[in-house]
Tab-separated table of C-alpha atoms in Angstrom:
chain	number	residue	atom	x	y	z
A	274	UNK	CA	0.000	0.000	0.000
A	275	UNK	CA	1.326	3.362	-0.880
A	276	UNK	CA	0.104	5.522	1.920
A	277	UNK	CA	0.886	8.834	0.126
A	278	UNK	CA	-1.491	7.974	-2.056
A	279	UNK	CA	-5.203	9.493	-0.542
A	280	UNK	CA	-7.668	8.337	-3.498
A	281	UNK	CA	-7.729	4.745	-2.893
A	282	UNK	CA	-10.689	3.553	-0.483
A	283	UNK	CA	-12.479	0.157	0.435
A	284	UNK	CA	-14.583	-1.987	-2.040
A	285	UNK	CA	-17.424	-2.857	-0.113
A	286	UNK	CA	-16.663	-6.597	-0.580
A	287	UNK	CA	-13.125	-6.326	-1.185
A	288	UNK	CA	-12.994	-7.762	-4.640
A	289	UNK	CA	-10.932	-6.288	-7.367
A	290	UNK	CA	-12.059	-3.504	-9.300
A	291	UNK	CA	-10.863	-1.569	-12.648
A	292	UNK	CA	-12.406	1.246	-14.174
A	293	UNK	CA	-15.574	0.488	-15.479
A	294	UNK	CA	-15.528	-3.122	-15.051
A	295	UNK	CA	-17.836	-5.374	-13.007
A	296	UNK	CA	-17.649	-6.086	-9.501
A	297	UNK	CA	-20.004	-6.862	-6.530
A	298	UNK	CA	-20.047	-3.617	-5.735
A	299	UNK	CA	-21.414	-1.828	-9.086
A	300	UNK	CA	-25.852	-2.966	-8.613
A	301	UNK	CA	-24.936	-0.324	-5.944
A	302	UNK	CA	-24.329	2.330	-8.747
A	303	UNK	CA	-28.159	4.373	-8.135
A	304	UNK	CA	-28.300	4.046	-4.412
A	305	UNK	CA	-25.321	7.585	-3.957
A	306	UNK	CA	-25.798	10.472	-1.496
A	307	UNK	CA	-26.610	13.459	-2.622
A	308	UNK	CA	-22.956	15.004	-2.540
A	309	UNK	CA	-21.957	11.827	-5.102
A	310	UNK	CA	-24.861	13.052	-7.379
A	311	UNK	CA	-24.465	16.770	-6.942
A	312	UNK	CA	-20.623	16.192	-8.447
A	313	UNK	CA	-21.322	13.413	-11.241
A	314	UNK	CA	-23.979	16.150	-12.117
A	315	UNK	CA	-21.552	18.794	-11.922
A	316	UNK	CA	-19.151	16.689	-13.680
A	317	UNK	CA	-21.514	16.405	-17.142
A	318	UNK	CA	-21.809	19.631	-17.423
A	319	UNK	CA	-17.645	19.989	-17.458
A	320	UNK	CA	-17.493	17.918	-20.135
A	321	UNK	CA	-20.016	19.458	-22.088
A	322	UNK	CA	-17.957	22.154	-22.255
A	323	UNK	CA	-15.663	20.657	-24.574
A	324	UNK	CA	-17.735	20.075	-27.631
A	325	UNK	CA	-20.639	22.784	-26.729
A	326	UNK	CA	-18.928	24.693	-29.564
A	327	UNK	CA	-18.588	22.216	-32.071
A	328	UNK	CA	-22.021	22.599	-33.985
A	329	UNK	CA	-21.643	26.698	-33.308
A	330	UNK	CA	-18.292	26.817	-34.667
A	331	UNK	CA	-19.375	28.055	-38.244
A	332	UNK	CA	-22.032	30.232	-36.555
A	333	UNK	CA	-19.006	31.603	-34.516
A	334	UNK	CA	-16.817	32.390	-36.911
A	335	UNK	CA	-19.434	34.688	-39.095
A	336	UNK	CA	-20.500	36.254	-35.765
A	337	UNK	CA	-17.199	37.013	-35.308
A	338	UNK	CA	-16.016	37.639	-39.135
A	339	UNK	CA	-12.897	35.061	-38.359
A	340	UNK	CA	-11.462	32.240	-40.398
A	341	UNK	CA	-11.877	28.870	-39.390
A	342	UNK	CA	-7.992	28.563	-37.866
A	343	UNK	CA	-8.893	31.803	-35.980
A	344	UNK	CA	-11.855	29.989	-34.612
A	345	UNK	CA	-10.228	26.694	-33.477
A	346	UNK	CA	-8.016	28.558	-31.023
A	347	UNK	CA	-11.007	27.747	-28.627
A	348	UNK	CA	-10.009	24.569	-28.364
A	349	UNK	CA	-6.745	25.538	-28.255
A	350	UNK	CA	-6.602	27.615	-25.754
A	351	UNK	CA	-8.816	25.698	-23.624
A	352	UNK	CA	-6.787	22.665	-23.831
A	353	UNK	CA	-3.283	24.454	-23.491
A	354	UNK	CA	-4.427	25.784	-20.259
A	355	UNK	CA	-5.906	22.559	-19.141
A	356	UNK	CA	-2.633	20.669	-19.805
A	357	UNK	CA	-0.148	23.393	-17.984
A	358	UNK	CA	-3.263	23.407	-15.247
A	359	UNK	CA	-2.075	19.822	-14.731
A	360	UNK	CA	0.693	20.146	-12.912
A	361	UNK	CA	-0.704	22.383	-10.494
A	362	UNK	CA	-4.171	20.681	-9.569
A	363	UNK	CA	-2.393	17.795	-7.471
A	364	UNK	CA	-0.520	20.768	-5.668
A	365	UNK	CA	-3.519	22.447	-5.082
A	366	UNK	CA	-5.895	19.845	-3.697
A	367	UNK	CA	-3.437	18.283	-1.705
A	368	UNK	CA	-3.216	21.994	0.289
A	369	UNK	CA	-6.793	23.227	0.204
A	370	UNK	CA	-8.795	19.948	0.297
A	371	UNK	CA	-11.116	18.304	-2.569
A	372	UNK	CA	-14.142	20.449	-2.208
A	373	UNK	CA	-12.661	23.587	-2.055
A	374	UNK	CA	-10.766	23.009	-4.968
A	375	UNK	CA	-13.903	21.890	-7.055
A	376	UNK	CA	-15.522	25.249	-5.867
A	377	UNK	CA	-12.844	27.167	-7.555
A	378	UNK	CA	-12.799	25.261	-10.394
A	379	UNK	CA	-16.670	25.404	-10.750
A	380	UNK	CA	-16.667	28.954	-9.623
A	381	UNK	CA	-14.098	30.123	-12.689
A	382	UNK	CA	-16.219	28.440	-15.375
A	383	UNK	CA	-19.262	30.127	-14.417
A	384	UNK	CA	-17.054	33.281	-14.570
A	385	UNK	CA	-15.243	32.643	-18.318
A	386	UNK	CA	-18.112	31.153	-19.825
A	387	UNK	CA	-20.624	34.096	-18.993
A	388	UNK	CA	-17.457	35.931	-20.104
A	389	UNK	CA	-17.001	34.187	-23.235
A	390	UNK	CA	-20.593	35.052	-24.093
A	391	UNK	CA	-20.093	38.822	-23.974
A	392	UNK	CA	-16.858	38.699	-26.749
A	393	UNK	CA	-16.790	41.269	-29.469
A	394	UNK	CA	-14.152	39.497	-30.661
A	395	UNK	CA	-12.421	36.395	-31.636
A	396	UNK	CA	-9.249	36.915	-29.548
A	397	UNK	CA	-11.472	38.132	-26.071
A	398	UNK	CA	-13.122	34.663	-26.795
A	399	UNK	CA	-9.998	33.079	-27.438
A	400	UNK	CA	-8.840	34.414	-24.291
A	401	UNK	CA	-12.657	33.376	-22.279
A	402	UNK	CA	-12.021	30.127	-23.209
A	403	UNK	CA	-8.389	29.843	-21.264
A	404	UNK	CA	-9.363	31.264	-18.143
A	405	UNK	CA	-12.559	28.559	-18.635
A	406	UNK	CA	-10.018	25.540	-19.433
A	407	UNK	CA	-8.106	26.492	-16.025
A	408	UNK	CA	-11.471	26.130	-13.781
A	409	UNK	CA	-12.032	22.943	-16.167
A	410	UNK	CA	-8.676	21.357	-14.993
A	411	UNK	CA	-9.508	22.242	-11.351
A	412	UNK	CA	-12.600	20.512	-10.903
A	413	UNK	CA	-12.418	17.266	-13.725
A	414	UNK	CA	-8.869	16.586	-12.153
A	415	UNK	CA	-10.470	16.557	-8.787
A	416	UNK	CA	-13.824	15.185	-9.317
A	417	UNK	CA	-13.548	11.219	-9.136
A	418	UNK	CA	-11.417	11.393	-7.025
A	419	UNK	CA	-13.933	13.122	-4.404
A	420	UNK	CA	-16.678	10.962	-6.054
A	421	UNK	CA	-15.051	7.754	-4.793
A	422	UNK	CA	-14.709	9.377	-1.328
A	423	UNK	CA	-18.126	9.708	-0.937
A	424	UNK	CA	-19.396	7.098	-3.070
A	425	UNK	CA	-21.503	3.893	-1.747
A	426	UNK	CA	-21.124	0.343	-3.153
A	427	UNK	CA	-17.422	0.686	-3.593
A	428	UNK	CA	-14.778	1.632	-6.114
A	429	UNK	CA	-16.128	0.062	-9.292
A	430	UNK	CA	-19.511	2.013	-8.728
A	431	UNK	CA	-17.854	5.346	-8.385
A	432	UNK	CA	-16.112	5.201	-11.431
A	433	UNK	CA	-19.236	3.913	-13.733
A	434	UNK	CA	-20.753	6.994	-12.291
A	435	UNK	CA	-18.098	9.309	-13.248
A	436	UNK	CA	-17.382	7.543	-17.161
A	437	UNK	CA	-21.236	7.928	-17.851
A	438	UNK	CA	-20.969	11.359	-16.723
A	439	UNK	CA	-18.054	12.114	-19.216
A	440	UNK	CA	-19.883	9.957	-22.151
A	441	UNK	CA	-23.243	12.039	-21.032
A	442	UNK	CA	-21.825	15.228	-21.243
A	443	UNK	CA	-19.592	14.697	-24.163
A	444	UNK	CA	-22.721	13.624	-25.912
A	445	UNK	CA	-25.408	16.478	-24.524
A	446	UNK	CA	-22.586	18.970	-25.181
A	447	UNK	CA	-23.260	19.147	-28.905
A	448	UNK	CA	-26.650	18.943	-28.371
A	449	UNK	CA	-26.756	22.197	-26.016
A	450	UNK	CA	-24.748	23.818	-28.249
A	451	UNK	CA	-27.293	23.157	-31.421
A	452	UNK	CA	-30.277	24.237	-29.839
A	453	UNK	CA	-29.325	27.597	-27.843
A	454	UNK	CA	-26.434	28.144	-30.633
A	455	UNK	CA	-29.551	28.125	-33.445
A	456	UNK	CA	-30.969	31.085	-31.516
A	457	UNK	CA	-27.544	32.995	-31.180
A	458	UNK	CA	-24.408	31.542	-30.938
A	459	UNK	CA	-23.598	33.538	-27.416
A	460	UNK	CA	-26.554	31.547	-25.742
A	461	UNK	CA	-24.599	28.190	-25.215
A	462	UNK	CA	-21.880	29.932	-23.289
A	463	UNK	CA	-24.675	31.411	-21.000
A	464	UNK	CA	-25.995	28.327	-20.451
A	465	UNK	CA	-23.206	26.730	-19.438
A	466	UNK	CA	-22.343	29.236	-16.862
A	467	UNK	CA	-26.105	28.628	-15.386
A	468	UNK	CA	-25.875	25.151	-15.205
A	469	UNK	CA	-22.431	24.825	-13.995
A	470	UNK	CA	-23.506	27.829	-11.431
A	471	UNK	CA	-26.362	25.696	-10.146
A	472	UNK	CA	-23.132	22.528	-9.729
A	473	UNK	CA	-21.648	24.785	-7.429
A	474	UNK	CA	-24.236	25.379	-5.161
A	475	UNK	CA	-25.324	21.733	-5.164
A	476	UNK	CA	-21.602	20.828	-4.433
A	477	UNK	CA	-21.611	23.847	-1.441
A	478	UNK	CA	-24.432	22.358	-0.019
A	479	UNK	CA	-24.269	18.682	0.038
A	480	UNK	CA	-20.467	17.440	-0.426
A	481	UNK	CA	-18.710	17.708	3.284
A	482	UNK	CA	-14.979	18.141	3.026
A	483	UNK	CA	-12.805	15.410	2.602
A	484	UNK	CA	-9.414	14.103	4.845
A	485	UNK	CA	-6.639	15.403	3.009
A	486	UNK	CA	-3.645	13.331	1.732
A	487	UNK	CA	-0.966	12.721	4.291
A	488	UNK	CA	2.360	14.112	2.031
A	489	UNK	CA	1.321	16.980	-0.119
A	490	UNK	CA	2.299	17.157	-4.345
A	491	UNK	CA	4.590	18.986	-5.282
A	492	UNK	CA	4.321	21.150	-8.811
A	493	UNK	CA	7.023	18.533	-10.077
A	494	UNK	CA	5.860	15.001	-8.892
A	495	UNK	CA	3.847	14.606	-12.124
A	496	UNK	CA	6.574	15.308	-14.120
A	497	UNK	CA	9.072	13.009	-12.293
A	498	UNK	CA	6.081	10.323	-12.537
A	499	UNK	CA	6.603	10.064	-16.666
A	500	UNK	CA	10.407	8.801	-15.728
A	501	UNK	CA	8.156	5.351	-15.406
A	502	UNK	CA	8.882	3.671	-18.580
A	503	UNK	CA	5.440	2.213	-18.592
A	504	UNK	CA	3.700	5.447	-18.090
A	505	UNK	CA	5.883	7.650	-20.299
A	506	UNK	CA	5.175	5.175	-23.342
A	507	UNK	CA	1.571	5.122	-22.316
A	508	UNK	CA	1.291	9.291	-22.424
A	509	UNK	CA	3.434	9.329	-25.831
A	510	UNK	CA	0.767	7.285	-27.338
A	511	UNK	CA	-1.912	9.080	-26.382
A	512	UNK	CA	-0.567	12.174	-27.476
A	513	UNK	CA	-0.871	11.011	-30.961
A	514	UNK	CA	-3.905	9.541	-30.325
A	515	UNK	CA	-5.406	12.774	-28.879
A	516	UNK	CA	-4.516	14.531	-32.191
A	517	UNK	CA	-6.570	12.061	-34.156
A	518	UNK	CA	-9.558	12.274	-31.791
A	519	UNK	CA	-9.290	16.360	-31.743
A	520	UNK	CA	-8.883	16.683	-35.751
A	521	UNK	CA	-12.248	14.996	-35.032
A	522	UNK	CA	-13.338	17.020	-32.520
A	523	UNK	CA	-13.053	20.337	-34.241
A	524	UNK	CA	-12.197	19.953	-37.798
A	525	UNK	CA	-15.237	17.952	-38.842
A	526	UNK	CA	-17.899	20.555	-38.285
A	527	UNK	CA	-16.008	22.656	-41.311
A	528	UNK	CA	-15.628	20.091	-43.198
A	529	UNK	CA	-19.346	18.827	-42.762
A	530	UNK	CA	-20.591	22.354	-42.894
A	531	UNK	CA	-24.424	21.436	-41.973
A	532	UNK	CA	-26.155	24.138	-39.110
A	533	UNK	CA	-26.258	23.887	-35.765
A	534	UNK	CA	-29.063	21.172	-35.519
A	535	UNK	CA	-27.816	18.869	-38.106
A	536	UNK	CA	-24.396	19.027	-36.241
A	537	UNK	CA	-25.429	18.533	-33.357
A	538	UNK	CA	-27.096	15.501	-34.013
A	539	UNK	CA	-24.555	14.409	-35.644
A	540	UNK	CA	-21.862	14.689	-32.568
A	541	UNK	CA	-25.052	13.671	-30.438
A	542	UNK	CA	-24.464	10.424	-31.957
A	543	UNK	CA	-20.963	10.386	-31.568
A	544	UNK	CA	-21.522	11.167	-28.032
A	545	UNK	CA	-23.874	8.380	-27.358
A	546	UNK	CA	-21.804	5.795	-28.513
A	547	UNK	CA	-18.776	6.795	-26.949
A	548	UNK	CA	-20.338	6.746	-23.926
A	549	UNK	CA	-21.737	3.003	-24.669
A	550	UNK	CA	-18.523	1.946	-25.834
A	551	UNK	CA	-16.109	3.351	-23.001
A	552	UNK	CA	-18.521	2.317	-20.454
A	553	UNK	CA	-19.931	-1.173	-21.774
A	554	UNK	CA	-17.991	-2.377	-24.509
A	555	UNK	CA	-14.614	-1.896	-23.213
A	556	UNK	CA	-14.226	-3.180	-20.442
A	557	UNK	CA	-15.549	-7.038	-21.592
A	558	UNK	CA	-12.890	-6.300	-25.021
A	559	UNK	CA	-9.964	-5.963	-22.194
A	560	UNK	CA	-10.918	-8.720	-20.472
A	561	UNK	CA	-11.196	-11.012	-23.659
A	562	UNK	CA	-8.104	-9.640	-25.154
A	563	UNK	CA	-6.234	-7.482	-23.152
A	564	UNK	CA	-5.644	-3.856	-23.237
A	565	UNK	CA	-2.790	-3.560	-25.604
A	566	UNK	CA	-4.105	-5.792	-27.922
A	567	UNK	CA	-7.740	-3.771	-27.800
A	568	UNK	CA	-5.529	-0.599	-27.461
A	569	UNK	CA	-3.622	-0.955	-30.914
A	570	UNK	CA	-6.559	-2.527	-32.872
A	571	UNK	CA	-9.230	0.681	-31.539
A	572	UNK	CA	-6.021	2.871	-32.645
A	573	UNK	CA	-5.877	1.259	-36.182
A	574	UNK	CA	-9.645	1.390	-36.291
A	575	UNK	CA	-9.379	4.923	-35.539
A	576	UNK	CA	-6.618	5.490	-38.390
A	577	UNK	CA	-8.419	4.092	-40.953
A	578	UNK	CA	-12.051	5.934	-39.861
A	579	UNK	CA	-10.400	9.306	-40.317
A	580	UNK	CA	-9.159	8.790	-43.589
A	581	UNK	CA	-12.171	7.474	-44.919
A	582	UNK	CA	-14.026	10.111	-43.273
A	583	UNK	CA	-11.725	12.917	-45.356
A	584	UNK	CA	-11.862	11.363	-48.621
A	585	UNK	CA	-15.848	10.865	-47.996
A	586	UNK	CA	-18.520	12.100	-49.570
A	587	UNK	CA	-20.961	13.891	-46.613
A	588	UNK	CA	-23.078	10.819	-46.031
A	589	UNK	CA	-19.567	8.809	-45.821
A	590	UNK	CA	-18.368	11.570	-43.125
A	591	UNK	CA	-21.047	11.711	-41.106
A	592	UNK	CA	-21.106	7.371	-40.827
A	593	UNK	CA	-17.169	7.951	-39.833
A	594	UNK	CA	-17.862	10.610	-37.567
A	595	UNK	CA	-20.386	8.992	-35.859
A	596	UNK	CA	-18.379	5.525	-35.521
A	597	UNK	CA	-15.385	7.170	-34.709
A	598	UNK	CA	-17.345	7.985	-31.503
A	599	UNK	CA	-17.358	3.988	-30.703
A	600	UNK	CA	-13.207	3.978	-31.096
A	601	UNK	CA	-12.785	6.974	-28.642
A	602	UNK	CA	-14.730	5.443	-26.401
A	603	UNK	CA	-12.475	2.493	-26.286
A	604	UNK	CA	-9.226	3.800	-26.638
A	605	UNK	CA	-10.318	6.585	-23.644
A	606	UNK	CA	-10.909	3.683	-21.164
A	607	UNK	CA	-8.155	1.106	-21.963
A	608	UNK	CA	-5.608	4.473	-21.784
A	609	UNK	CA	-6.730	5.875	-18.835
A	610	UNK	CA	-6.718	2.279	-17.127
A	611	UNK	CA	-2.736	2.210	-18.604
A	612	UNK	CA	-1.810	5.350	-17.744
A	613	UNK	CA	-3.081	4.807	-13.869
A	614	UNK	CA	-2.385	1.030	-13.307
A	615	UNK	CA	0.813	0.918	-14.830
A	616	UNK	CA	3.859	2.708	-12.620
A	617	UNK	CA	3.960	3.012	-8.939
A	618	UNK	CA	3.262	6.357	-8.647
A	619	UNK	CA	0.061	7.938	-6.463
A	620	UNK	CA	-2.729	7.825	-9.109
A	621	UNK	CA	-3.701	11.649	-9.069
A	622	UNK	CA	0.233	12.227	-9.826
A	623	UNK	CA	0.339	9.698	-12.771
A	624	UNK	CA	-3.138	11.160	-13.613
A	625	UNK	CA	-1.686	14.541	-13.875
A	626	UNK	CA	1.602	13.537	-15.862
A	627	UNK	CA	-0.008	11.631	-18.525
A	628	UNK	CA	-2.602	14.359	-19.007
A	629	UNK	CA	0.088	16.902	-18.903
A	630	UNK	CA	1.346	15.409	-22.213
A	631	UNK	CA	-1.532	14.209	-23.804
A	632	UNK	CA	-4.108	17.515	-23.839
A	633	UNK	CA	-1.025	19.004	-25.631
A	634	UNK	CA	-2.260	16.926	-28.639
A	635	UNK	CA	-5.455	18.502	-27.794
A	636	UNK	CA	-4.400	21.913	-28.336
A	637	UNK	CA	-2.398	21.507	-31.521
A	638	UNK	CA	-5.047	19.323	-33.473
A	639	UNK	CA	-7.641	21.851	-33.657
A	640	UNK	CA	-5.023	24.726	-35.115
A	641	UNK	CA	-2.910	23.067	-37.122
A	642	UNK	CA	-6.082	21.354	-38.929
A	643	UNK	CA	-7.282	24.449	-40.529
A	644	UNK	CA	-3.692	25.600	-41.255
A	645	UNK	CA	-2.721	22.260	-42.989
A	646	UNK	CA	-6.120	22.696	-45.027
A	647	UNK	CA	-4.957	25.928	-45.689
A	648	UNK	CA	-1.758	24.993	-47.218
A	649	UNK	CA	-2.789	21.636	-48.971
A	650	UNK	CA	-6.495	20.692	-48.943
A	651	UNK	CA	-9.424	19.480	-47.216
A	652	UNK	CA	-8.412	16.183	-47.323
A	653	UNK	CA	-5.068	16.379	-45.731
A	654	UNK	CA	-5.451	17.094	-42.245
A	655	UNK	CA	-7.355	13.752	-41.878
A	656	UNK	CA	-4.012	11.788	-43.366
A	657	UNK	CA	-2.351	13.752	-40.609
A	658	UNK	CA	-4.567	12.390	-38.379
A	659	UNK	CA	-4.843	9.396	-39.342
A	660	UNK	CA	-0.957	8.858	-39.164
A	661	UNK	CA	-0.881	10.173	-35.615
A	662	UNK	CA	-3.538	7.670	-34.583
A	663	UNK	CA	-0.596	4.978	-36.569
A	664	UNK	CA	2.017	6.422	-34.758
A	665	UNK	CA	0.133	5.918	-31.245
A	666	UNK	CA	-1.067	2.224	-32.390
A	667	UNK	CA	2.854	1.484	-33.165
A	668	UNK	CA	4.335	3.137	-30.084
A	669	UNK	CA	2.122	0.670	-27.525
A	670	UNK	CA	2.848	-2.299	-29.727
A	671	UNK	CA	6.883	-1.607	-29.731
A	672	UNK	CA	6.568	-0.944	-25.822
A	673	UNK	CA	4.306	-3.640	-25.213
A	674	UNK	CA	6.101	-4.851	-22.671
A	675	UNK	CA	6.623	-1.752	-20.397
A	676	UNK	CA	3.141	-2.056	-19.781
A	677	UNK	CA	2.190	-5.662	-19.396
A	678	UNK	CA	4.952	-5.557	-16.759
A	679	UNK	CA	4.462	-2.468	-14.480
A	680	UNK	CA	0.422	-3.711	-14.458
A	681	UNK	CA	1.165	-7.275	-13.966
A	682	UNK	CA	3.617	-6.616	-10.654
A	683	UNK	CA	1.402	-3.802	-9.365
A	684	UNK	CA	-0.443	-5.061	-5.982
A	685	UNK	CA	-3.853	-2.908	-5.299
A	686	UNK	CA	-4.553	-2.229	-2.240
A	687	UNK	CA	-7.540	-0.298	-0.211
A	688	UNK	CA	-7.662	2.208	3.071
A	689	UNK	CA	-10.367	1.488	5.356
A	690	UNK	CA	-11.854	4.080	7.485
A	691	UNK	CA	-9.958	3.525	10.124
A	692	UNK	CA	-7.196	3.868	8.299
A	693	UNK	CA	-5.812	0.256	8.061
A	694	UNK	CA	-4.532	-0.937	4.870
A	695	UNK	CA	-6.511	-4.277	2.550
A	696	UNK	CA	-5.551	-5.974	-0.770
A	697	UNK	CA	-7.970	-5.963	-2.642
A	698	UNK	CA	-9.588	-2.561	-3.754
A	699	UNK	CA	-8.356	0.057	-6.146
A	700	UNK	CA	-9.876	2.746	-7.190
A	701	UNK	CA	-8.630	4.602	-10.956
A	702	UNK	CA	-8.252	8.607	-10.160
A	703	UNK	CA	-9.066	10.692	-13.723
């Protein structure tokens, strides 16, 4: 047991758990306390955030008279402040406690994205949307981690509760953004500063703080943590992989060019069955096959989507857009699994490392989409993607083995309330 490390708490039989996966515990999954519900709801509404602006994105960009590079930076900016945030969320929980660091997470979102919804101009939205990827990183970083601490029906419920929650929000995100974005494309940003305003005070007033961790992160633990062989390879690969699924993300609504209801339906789908697939379909693929074997097929499967989906007529885009949903799904559950499960470090630190590298990808996809387009064609940026989802398929497969080993020699372990220390529970810290 690793007693520096604060997230990992009793199963409620004691059997082993994994993110998403079965367990005696899970039929517990509806019967939470309020505080549990009050931050899964909270925690939908986070990741709506991130593609509330995909269907809006041509509506933003003639509200704004910008280009469609210009217009990407929201991603961009978002994510490059969300992977820099990082470092700095471990250091910050572990001083002012879980709740209080969801409040000022929750509490800056509210305040960027009624912010962004006032711009006049590209580069104050640009701008919104950083100070709104900061509060982002504050509370998602925190947030199953404080879900599992108040959760009931152990480990393997908590973190069903928080995946549907990402594949729920991921999906409604679109969907929020299509119908207040048909009105005015300002609207979706003022609804998301409602909703996540009405998270806060749900999270004031039913989630008690937690015990903080006995040894406190430093800003540099996370980046010491990708010295791990294991967990190094496993963050290289997902960078690549994140460029694929963000070329995705924030390309395809260009190149699909529909309005805001179309799209949104569209990334609805996609929503829906990543949710399905990272929740349901996953886990039973790793335990038939394994996760590197599931890992480099879903990236391969990914690879050849994209392409397709550039060289496409629209119907043939929208199938691959829609399916590529199913392949993210996947490939975000067997990676997070890796990148947590596979070196010794404390799970929030590893957590914080491998997204330190991989929302990198995020930022760079949805700018240096457009610009490729710009120099080549439309088609191009989807090669590029589709390479980078290669690249991340070859990198696990030619490091195979730092990961089968670090997971195979890894003992779980679980802290009871009395602070006493029991194989057999482990809980998976996003």
């Amino acid at each position: 047991m690793r007693a520096e490390d604060p997230f990992e708490v009793e199963g409620e039989t004691g059997g082993a758990t994994g993110s998403g996966t079965g367990g005696s515990a899970t039929p517990g999954i509806l019967r939470q306390p309020k505080a549990v519900w009050a931050t899964a709801g909270a925690s939908v509404v986070a990741f709506m955030g991130i593609g509330l602006v995909d269907p809006i994105l041509p509506s933003i960009a003639k509200g704004l008279d910008a280009t469609p590079s210009q217009v990407s930076l929201l991603f961009t900016s978002y994510f490059l402040i969300t992977a820099v945030a990082m470092l700095i969320t471990g250091y910050v929980s572990s001083r002012i406690g879980g709740r209080r660091t969801l409040l000022a997470g929750l509490a800056l979102v509210v305040v960027f994205a009624a912010l962004s919804g006032t711009s006049g101009s590209v580069g104050e939205l640009v701008g919104f949307r950083a100070g709104w990827g900061l509060g982002n990183a504050l509370f998602v970083s925190t947030a199953l981690a404080v879900i599992v601490g108040a959760a009931a029906g152990g480990s393997a419920a908590a973190i069903l509760l928080y995946e549907s929650a990402l594949g729920l929000g991921m999906a409604c995100g679109p969907l929020l953004g299509a119908l207040l974005g048909d009105a005015n494309w300002r609207y979706p940003f003022f609804g998301t500063a409602a909703l996540m305003a009405v998270g806060f005070l749900c999270i004031a007033a039913f989630l008690r703080e937690q015990p903080k961790p006995a040894r406190k992160t430093s800003l540099l633990d996370p980046l010491k943590a990708l010295g791990h062989g294991g967990l190094a390879t496993t963050a290289a690969s997902a960078f690549f992989y994140n460029y694929a699924f963000f070329t995705v993300l924030a390309f395809t609504p260009f190149v699909l060019d529909m309005s805001p209801y179309r799209s949104g339906a569209v990334f609805f789908a996609w929503g829906l069955l990543l949710a399905v697939f990272s929740v349901l379909v996953a886990p039973r693929l790793q335990q038939r096959y394994g996760s590197t074997q599931v890992l480099v097929g879903s990236l391969l499967l990914l690879a050849a989507d994209v392409v397709v989906l550039g060289y496409g007529d629209r119907t043939t885009a929208v199938v691959c857009t829609v399916l590529s949903g199913a392949l993210i799904g996947v490939n975000n559950t067997v990676f997070t699994e890796l990148a947590l499960g596979v070196s010794d470090a404390p799970r929030p630190v590893a957590s914080a490392g491998y997204n330190f590298v991989r929302w990198f990808a995020a930022a760079a996809a949805p700018y240096l989409a457009p610009k490729i387009e710009e120099w080549s064609d439309v088609h191009v940026p989807f090669v590029a993607a589709g390479v980078a989802a290669a690249a991340g398929a070859a990198i696990v497969w030619a490091r195979r083995a730092s990961l089968t080993h670090g997971t195979a020699e890894r003992q779980p372990a679980a802290v009871t309330r009395d602070g006493a220390a029991r194989d057999g529970a482990v809980v998976f810290a996003d």
